[in-house]
Structure formats: structure tokens, C-alpha cells
Tab-separated table of C-alpha atoms in Angstrom:
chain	number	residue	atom	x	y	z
A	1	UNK	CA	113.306	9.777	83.755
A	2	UNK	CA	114.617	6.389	83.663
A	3	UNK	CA	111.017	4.903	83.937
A	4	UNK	CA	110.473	7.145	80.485
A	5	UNK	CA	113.628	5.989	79.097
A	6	UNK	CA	112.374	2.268	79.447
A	7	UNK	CA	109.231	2.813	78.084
A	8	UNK	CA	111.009	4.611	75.343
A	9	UNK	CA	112.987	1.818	74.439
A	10	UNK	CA	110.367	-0.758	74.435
A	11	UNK	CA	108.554	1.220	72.353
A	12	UNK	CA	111.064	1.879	69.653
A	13	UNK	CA	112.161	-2.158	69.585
A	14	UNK	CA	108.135	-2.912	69.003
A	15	UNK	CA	107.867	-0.195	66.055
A	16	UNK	CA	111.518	-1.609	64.986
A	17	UNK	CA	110.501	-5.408	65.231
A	18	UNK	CA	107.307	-4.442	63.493
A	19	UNK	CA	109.219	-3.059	60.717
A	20	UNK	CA	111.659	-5.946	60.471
A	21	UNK	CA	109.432	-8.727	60.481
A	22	UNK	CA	106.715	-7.248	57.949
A	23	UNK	CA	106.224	-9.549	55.823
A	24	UNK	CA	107.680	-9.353	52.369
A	25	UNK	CA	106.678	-12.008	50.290
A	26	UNK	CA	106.075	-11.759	46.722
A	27	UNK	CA	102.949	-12.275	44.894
A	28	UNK	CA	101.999	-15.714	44.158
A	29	UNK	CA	102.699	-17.238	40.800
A	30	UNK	CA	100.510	-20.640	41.205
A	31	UNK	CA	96.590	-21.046	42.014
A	32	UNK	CA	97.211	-24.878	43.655
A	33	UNK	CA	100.008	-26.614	43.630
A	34	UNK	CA	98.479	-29.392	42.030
A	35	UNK	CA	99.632	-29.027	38.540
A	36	UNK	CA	96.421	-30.375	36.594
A	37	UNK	CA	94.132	-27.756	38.964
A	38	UNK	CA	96.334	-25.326	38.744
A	39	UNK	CA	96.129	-25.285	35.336
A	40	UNK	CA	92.529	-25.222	34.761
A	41	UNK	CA	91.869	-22.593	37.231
A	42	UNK	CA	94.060	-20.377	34.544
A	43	UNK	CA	92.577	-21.739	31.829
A	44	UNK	CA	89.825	-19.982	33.105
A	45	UNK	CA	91.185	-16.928	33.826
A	46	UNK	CA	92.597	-16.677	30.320
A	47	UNK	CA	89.119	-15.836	28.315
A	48	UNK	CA	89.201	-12.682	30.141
A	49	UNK	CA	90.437	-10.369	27.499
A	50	UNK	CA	87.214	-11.013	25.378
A	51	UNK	CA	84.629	-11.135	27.880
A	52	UNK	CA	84.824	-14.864	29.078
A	53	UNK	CA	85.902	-14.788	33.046
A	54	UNK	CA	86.466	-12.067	35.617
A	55	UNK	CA	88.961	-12.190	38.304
A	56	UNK	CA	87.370	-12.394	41.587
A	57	UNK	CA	84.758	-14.557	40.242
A	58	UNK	CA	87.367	-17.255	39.368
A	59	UNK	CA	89.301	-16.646	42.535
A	60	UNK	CA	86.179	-16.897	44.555
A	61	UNK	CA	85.294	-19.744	43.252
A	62	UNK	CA	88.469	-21.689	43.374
A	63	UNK	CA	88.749	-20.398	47.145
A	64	UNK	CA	85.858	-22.968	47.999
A	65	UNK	CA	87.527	-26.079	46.184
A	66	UNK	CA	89.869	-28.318	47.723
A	67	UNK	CA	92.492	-29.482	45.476
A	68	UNK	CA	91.984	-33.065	44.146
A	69	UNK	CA	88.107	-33.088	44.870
A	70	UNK	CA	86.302	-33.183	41.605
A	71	UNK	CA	83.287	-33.358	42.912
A	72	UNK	CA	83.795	-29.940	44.466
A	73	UNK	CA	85.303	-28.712	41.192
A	74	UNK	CA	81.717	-29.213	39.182
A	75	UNK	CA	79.446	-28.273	42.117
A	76	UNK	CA	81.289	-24.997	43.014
A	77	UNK	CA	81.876	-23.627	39.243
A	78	UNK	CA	78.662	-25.148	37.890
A	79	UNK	CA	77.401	-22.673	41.056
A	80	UNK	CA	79.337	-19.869	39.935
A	81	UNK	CA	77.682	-20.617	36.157
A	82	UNK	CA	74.570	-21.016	37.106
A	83	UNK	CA	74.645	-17.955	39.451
A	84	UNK	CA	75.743	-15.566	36.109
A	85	UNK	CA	73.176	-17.218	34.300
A	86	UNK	CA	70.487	-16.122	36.052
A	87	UNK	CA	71.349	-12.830	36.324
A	88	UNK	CA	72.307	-12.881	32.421
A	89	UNK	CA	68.127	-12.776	31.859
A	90	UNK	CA	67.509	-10.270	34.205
A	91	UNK	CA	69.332	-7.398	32.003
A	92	UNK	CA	67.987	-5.349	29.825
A	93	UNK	CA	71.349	-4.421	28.321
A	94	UNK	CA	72.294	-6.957	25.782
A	95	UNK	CA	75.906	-5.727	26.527
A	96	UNK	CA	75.719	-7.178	29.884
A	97	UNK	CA	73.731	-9.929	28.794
A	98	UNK	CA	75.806	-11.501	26.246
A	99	UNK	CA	79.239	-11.167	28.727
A	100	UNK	CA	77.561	-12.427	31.610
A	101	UNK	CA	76.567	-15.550	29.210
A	102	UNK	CA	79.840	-15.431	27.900
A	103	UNK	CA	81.637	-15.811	31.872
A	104	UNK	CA	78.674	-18.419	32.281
A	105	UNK	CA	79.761	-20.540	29.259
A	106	UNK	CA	83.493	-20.548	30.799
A	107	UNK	CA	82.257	-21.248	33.882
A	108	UNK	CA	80.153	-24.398	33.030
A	109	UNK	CA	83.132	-25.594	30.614
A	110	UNK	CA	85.334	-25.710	33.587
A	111	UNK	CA	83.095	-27.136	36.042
A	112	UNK	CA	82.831	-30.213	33.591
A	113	UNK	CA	86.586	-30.813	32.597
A	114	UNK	CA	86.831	-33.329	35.873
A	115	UNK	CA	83.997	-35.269	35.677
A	116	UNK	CA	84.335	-38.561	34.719
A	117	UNK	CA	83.308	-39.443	31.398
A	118	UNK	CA	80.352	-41.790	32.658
A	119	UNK	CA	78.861	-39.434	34.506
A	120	UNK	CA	75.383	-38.789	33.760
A	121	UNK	CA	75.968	-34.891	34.633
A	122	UNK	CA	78.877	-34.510	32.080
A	123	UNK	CA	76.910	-33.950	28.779
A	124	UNK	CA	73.916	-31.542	30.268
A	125	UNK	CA	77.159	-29.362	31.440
A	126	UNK	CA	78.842	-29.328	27.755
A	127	UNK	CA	74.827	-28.690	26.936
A	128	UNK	CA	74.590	-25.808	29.571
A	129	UNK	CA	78.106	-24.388	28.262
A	130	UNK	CA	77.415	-24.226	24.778
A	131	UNK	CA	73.345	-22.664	24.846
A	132	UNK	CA	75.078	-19.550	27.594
A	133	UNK	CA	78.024	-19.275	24.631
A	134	UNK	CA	75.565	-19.015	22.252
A	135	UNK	CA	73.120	-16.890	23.653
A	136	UNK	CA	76.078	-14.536	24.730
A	137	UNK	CA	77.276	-14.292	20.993
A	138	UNK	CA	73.558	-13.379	19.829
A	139	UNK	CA	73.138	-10.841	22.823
A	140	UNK	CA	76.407	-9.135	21.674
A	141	UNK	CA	75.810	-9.251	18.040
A	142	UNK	CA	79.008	-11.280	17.253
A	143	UNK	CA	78.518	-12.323	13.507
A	144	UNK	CA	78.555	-16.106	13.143
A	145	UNK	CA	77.479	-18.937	11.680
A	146	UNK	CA	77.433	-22.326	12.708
A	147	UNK	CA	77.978	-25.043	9.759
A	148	UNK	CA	77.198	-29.151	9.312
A	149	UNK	CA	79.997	-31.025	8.001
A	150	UNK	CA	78.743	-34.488	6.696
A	151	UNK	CA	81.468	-36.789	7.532
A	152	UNK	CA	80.744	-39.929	6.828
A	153	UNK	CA	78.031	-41.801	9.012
A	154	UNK	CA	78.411	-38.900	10.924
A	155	UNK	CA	78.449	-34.923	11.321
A	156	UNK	CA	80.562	-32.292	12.313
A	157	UNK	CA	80.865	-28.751	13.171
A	158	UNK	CA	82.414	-25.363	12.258
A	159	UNK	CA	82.022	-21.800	13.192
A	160	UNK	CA	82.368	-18.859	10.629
A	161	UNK	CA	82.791	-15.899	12.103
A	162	UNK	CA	83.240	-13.045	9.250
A	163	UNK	CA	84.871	-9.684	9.610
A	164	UNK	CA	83.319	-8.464	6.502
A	165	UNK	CA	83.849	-7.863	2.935
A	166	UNK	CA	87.666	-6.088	3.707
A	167	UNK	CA	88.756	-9.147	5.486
A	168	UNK	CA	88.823	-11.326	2.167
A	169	UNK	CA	92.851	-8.895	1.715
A	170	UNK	CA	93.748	-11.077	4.315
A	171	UNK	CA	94.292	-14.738	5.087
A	172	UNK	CA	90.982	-17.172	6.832
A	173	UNK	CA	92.605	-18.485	9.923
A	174	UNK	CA	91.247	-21.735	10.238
A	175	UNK	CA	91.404	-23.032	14.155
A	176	UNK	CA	91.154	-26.438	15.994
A	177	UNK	CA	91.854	-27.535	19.142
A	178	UNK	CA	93.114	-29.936	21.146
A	179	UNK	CA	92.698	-33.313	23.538
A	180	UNK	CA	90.038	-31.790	25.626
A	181	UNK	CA	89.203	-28.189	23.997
A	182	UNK	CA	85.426	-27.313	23.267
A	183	UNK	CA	84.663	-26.033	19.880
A	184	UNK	CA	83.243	-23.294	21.702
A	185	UNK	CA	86.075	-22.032	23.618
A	186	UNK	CA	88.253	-21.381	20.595
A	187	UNK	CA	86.507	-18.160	20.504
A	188	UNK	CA	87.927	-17.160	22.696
A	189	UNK	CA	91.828	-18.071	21.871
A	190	UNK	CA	91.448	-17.052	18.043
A	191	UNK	CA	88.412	-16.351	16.636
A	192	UNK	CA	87.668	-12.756	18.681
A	193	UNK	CA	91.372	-11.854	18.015
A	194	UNK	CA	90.658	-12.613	14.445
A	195	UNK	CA	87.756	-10.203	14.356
A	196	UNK	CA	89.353	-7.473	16.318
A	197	UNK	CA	91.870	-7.585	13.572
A	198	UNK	CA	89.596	-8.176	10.589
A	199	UNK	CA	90.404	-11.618	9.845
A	200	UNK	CA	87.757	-14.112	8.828
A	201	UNK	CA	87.881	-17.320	11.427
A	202	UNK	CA	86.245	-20.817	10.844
A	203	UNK	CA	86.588	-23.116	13.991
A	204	UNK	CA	85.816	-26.756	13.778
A	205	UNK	CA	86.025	-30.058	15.746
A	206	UNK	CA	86.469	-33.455	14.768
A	207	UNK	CA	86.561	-36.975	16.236
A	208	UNK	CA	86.824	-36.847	19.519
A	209	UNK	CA	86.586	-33.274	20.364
A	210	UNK	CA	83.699	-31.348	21.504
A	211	UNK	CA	79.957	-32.249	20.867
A	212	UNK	CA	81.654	-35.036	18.361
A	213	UNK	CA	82.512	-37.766	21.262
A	214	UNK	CA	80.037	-35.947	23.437
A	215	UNK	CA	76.812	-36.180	21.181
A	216	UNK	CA	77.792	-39.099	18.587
A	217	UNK	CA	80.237	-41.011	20.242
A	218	UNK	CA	83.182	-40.263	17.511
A	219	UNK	CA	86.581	-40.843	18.795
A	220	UNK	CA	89.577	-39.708	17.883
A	221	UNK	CA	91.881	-40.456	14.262
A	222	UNK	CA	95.330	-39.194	14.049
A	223	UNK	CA	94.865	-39.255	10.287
A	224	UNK	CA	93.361	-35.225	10.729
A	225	UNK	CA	93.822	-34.677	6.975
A	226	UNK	CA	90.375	-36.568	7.154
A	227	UNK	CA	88.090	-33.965	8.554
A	228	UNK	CA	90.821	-30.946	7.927
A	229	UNK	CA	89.614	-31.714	4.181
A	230	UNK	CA	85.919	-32.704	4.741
A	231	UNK	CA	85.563	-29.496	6.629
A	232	UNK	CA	87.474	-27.236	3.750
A	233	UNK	CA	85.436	-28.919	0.814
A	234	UNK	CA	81.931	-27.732	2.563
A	235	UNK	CA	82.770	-24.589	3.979
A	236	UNK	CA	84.285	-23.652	0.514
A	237	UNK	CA	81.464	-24.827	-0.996
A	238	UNK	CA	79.268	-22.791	0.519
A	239	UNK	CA	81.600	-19.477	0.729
A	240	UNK	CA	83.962	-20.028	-2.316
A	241	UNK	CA	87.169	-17.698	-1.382
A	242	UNK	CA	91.015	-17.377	-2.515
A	243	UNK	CA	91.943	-16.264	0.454
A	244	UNK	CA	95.391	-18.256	1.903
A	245	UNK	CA	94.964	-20.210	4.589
A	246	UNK	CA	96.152	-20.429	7.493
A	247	UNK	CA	96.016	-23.226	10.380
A	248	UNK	CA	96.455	-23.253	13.575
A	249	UNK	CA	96.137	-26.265	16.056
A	250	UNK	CA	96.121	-25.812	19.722
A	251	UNK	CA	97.161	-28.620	22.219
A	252	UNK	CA	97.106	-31.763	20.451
A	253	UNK	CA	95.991	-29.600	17.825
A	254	UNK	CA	100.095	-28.946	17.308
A	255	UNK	CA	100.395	-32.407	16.266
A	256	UNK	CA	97.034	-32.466	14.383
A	257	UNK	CA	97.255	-29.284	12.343
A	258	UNK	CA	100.665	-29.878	11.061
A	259	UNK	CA	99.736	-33.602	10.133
A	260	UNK	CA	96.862	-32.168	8.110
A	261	UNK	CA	98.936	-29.528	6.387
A	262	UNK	CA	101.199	-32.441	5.540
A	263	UNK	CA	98.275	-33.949	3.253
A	264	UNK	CA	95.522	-30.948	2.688
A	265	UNK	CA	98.206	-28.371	0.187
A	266	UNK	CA	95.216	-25.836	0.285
A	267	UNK	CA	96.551	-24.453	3.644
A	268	UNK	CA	98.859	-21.817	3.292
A	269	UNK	CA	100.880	-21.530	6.825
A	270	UNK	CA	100.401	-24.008	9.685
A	271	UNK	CA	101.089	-22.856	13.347
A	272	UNK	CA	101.532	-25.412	15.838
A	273	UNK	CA	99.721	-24.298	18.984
A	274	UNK	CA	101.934	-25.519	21.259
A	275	UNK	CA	104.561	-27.901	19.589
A	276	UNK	CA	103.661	-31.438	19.545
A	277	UNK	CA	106.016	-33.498	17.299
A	278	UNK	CA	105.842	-36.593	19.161
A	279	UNK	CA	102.517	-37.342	21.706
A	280	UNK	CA	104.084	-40.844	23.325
A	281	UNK	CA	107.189	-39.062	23.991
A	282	UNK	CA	105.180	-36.762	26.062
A	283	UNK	CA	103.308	-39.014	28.216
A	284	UNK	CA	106.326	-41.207	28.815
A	285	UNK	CA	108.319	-38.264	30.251
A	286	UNK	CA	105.714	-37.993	32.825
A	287	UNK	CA	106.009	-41.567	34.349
A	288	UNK	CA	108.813	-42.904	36.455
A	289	UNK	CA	112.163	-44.470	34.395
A	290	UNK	CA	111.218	-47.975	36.134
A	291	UNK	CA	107.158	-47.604	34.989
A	292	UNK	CA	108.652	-47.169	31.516
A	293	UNK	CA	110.797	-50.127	31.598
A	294	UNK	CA	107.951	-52.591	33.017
A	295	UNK	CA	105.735	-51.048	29.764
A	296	UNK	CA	108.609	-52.393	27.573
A	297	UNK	CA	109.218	-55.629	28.987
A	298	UNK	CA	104.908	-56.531	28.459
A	299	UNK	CA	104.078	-56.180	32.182
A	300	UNK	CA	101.462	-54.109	31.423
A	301	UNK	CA	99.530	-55.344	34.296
A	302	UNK	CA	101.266	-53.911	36.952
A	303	UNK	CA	101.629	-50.935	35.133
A	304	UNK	CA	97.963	-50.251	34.521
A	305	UNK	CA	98.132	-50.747	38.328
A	306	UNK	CA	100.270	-48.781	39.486
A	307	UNK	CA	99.030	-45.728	37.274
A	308	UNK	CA	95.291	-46.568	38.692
A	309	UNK	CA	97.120	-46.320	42.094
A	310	UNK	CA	98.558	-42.519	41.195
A	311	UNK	CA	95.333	-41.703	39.579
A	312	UNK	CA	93.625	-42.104	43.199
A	313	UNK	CA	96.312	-39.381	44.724
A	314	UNK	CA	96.856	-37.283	41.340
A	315	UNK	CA	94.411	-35.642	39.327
A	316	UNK	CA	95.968	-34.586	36.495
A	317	UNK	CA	96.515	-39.082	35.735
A	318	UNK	CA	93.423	-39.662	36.551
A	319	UNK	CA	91.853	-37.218	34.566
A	320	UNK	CA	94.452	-37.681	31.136
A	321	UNK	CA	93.793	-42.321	31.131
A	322	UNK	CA	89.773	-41.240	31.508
A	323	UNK	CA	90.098	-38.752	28.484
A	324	UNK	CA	92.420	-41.209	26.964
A	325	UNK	CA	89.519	-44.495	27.322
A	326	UNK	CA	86.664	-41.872	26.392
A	327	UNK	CA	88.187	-40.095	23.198
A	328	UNK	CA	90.534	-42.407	22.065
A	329	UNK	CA	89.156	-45.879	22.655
A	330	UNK	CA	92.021	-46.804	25.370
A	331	UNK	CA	91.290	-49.865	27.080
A	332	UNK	CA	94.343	-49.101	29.711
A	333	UNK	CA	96.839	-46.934	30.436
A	334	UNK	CA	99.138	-49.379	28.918
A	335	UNK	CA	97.415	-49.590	25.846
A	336	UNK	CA	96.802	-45.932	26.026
A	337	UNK	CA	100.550	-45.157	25.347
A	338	UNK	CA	100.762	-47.298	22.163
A	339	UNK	CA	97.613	-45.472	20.833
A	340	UNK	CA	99.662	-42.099	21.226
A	341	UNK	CA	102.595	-43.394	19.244
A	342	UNK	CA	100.065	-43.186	16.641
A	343	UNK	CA	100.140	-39.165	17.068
A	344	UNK	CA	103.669	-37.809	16.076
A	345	UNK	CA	104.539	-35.997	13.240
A	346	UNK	CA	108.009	-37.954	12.367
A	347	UNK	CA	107.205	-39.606	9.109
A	348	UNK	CA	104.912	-37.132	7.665
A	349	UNK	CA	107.584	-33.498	8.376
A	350	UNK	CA	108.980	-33.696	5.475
A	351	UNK	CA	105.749	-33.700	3.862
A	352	UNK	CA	104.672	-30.480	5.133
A	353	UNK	CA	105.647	-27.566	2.796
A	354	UNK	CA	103.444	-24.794	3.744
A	355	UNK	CA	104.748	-22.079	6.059
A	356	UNK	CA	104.819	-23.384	9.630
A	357	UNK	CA	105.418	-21.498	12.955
A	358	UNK	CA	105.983	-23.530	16.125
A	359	UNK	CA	104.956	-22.064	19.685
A	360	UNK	CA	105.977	-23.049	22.556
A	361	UNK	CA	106.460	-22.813	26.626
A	362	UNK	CA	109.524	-23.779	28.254
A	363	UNK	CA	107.689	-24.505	31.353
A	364	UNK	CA	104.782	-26.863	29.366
A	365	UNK	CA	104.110	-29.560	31.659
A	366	UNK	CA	102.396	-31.462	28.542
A	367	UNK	CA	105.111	-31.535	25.670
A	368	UNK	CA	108.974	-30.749	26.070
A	369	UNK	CA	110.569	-27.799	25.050
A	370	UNK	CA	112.978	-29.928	22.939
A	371	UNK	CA	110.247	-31.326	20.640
A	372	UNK	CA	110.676	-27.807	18.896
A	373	UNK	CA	114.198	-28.383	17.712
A	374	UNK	CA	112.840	-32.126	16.578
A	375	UNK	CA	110.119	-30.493	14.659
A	376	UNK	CA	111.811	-27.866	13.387
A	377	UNK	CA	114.601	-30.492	12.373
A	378	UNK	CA	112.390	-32.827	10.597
A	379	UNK	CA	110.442	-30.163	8.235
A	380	UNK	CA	113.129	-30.151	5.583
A	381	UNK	CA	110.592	-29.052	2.511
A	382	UNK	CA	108.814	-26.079	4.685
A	383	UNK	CA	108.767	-22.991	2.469
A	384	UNK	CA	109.854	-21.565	6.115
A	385	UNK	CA	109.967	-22.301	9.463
A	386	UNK	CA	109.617	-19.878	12.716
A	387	UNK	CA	109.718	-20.579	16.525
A	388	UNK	CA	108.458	-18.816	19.411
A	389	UNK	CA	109.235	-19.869	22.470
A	390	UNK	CA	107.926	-18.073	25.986
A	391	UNK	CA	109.472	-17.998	28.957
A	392	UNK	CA	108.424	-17.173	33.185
A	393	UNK	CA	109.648	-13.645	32.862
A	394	UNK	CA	106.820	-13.040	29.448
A	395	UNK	CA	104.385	-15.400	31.303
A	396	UNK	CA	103.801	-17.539	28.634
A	397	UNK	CA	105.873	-20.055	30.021
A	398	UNK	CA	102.716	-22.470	30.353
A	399	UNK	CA	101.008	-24.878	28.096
A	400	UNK	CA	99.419	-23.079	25.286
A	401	UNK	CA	100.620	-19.846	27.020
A	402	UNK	CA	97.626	-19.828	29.191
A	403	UNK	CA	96.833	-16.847	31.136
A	404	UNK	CA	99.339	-15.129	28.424
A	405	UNK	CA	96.982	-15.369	25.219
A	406	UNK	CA	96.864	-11.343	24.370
A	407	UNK	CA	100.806	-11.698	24.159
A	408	UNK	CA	101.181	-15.091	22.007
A	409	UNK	CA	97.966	-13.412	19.857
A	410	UNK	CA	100.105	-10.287	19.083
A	411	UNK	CA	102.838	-12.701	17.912
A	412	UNK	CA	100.707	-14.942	15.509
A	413	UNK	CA	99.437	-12.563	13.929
A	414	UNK	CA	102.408	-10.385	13.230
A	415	UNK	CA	103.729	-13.627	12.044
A	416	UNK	CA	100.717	-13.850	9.953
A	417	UNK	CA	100.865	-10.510	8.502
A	418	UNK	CA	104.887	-10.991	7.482
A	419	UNK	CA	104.575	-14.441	6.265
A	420	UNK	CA	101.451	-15.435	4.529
A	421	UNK	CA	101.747	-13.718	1.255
């Protein structure tokens, strides 16, 4: 009896400590902990919604790349691409076709965001990420059509996509992007809400975006009013309209929309996708008090070293000053921060006097929270001015609201619909 009584016991404190010490940790919020891959990986993750990623195919992927290792980056999603590809011309059903191109195209954007800018590899990615987008479009039967800006000595590119004859009732939303967006991938954050909703969309990159720096070598100009207008006059020309405009700039694109729609007065509403009044600002915040100081007092020496030093551990520094010396003509990370006090939006506000709605994340690990209020602030001759800011608990606490897009979509374009008259 006692023997069973023992036995008993044990038992019951097994099944009790078994209960007890079951683990009961939440889900997980964050893919690495490094910021910079963290961030990509859901950048990834957010074309979902229309076709452009699945799940398990990210997560898989990401589960075979250490953190930091670029080289791992482009080998395991160019993999994952190339993979999707293949199977893309094996189906019959163009359904399946065109979204397996679609997750390809994602897939070979990401695997190239790392790479440095010399690499050989880096344009036969973009090359491999635009033909799947492409080909995915045409599978699917998405109506679009791709237009040749003359600009100069040089050329750039739109995207029309048309929602038919009822969408000229409603406004063309007219979408750029950013320090590092693809021309392509802004299908995927506008242009298939637009047609879901029966707006008209016309995408376009300029200097230093896209197949621009990647094809002819065109780096950035923070005067965007430039190829805002050049863009406008020929698509205009070719589909006259009186539809309002509206523009919206995502990334850098929130200072580079707004500073067209401070010169171009043929947009209608500008939305700045997320806020950014003031680029230097930005990047300053990121560096060290002390780093700052040494850039003011002209020892840009040892600050260029001591950046190249934390570009070695840190890939989100290493990757911005490469970006910065292949879009934007930096010579240095010192000089690099004087060519973004080129791109803020403080002198030309009050020129701006469209409607304008400013978005942002109060977890952005790119541009401050508190540039809102400046912007908002400083556009004294708006014909109105909205915010929307997202928090953790809405999940669109991120930059650009990554991995949130279906909620900040709903919000632009009831904005949109209320505002744009």
C-alpha cells in the first residue's frame, strides 16, 4: 500500500511538473534580430496579399541564412526563385503560372537587396526579377502597359495599369518609391489595390531607382519635380485625362513626392509613404552623439572609419553607405550625410498646397515619428492635412507598415475617396 502510495505520488509531481513547466511563450514578433534582415525578410512576406510570397516559402528560406551573411542571403533566395521558376513553366494553368512568377519575382528582388553594388551578379538578379514579374502579369492577364519617358540624355519608366473605362469617376494614383524600391514591386504596394478598387495606377522610377541606376547609371536628384513632370507630360500625352491626381511616395518617396507636389500643381493630393520631412536628420539619429560631433568638427576621417568598422559587424550600415555611393554619388559616409541634407522638405512645405496625408510607424527604424508633427507644422498653405500613424498593437508599427500593407491600403484609400474631390 505504501509502495502504491509512493508511486502514486511520483507520478502525480511528474504530470504536475509537466504541467507547470510547459512552456508558455508567446509567438514571436521578429524574424532576426538584426534589424536590416529582419526587415527584409518581411518585406518579403508583405506581397502576399496579391500573389507575391507565401509563408513557408519565406520562412524556409530564411531558416537556411545566417544573419549578417550576404552571401547566403542571394544564394539561398535566388534558390528559392529559381526553384518557383522552374516549376512556373511546367503549368498548364496560367493561374498558377503567373503567381508562381509573381513569388519568383519577390524572391529574386530580395535575394539581390545585399549584394554589393559591384557585384557582377547584382544586375542579372534585377534582370531575373523583372522578366518572372512580367511574365507573371501576362500569365494572369493583369492589364498593363509599360511606357518610355525621354528624360533628357536618358530614359525612364512607368507602368499603366487601367481599371477600365469606370475608373476615369475616380482619381489616377500615381506611385513612386523609395531609396532602394524596384519599379516592379510597387505592384504590389499600390497598383493591385488600385485595381481591386477600380482605380487607374501609373508607377514610375527615376534617377536612381530601379533599372535607372541599374541599366543607365542615373543617380539620384532631390529636385523630383524633374521627372514627377517629365513623366506627367508623356503619359498625358499619350492618355489625355481630367482625372485628379493623386501621389503617393513610399520610403524616400515621402520626401520625394511631397517635394514634387510642391512644384508639379497638377497633382491633386500627395501622401507621404512613410513621413520623411528631413533625410539627414534620419541618418544622424542612427549614429552615436560622439560620431556626430567628430562629423561637425571636419574629422571626417575617422568617421568614415569608424562607420567602415560598424559596417563589417552591421548590415543594415553597410548596406545603407553602399546604396548611398551607388545611387547617390557618395564618396564616404561623411560626405554621404551632407548629400542627404539635400533631401528635406523644410523650405519647399509651404509650397505644397495640394491635399497631403502623412503615414507613419511609431516603431520606423528609418525616419522618427516626430518628423510628422515637423511636416505637418511646416505645410501652412495645404488645402488639408491628415496623419496616420500605426502602432505594435495594428502591426503597422514598421517602416512603410510592412507586413501590414492590406491595413494602411484600406486607410489610403478611404482617405482617397473622402478627400480628393
Amino acid at each position: 500500500m505504501k509502495k502504491t502510495l509512493i508511486i502514486c505520488l511520483v507520478l502525480l509531481a511528474v504530470v504536475a511538473g509537466w504541467i507547470l513547466l510547459s512552456p508558455a511563450d508567446n509567438g514571436v514578433l521578429r524574424l532576426y534580430d538584426d534589424q536590416a534582415y529582419h526587415y527584409q525578410a518581411l518585406r518579403a512576406l508583405n506581397h502576399i496579399p496579391f500573389g507575391g510570397a507565401d509563408a513557408n516559402e519565406v520562412l524556409v528560406t530564411i531558416s537556411r541564412i545566417p544573419q549578417g551573411d550576404d552571401e547566403a542571403w542571394f544564394q539561398e533566395w535566388e534558390r528559392t526563385a529559381k526553384r518557383l521558376e522552374q516549376k512556373a513553366h511546367g503549368y498548364k494553368d496560367s493561374f498558377s503560372k503567373g503567381r508562381a512568377l509573381l513569388r519568383a519575382h519577390n524572391y529574386f528582388r530580395t535575394a539581390e537587396f545585399f549584394m554589393d553594388p559591384k557585384d557582377p551578379r547584382k544586375v542579372p538578379a534585377y534582370d531575373n526579377s523583372s522578366r518572372a514579374f512580367y511574365q507573371g502579369l501576362d500569365a494572369l492577364g493583369v492589364p498593363y502597359e509599360i511606357i518610355e519617358i525621354p528624360y533628357g540624355e536618358y530614359k525612364l519608366k512607368a507602368v499603366y495599369y487601367s481599371a477600365g473605362p469606370k475608373a476615369k469617376d475616380k482619381s489616377l494614383v500615381m506611385a513612386c518609391g523609395g531609396y532602394d524600391s524596384t519599379l516592379e514591386e510597387m505592384y504590389f504596394t499600390i497598383a493591385a489595390a488600385c485595381l481591386e478598387r477600380g482605380y487607374d495606377c501609373l508607377t514610375y522610377e527615376g534617377p536612381g531607382q530601379s533599372s535607372v541606376i541599374r541599366k543607365q547609371g542615373l543617380q539620384f536628384t532631390p529636385e523630383w519635380e524633374k521627372p514627377t513632370t517629365a513623366v506627367l507630360d508623356e503619359f498625358l500625352k499619350q492618355h489625355p485625362t481630367d482625372q485628379k491626381i493623386v501621389l503617393v511616395g513610399m520610403s524616400l518617396g515621402g520626401y520625394l513626392a511631397p517635394r514634387a507636389a510642391a512644384y508639379e500643381k497638377r497633382i491633386n493630393g500627395v501622401v507621404a509613404f512613410d513621413v520623411c520631412y528631413d533625410f539627414q536628420e534620419a541618418a544622424l539619429m542612427q549614429i552615436p552623439a560622439a560620431l556626430r560631433w567628430l562629423a561637425d568638427t571636419g574629422m571626417s576621417g575617422v568617421v568614415d572609419f569608424l562607420v567602415s568598422i560598424k559596417g563589417k559587424m552591421t548590415p543594415g550600415v553597410r548596406w545603407g553607405v553602399n546604396n548611398a555611393k551607388w545611387t547617390m554619388g557618395a564618396r564616404s559616409a561623411s560626405d554621404m550625410l551632407k548629400i542627404f541634407d539635400q533631401y528635406n522638405l523644410r523650405d519647399v512645405s509651404k509650397d505644397i498646397t495640394c491635399d497631403v496625408l502623412i503615414v507613419a510607424g511609431d516603431e520606423d527604424h528609418f525616419f522618427p515619428v516626430e518628423q510628422v508633427q515637423k511636416f505637418k507644422d511646416a505645410l501652412t498653405n495645404a488645402r488639408s492635412v491628415e496623419t496616420l500613424i500605426y502602432n505594435r498593437r495594428d502591426g503597422g508599427h514598421e517602416h512603410c507598415q510592412m507586413g501590414a500593407m492590406q491595413s494602411y491600403q484600406e486607410d489610403l484609400f478611404e482617405w482617397i475617396s473622402a478627400t480628393i474631390k
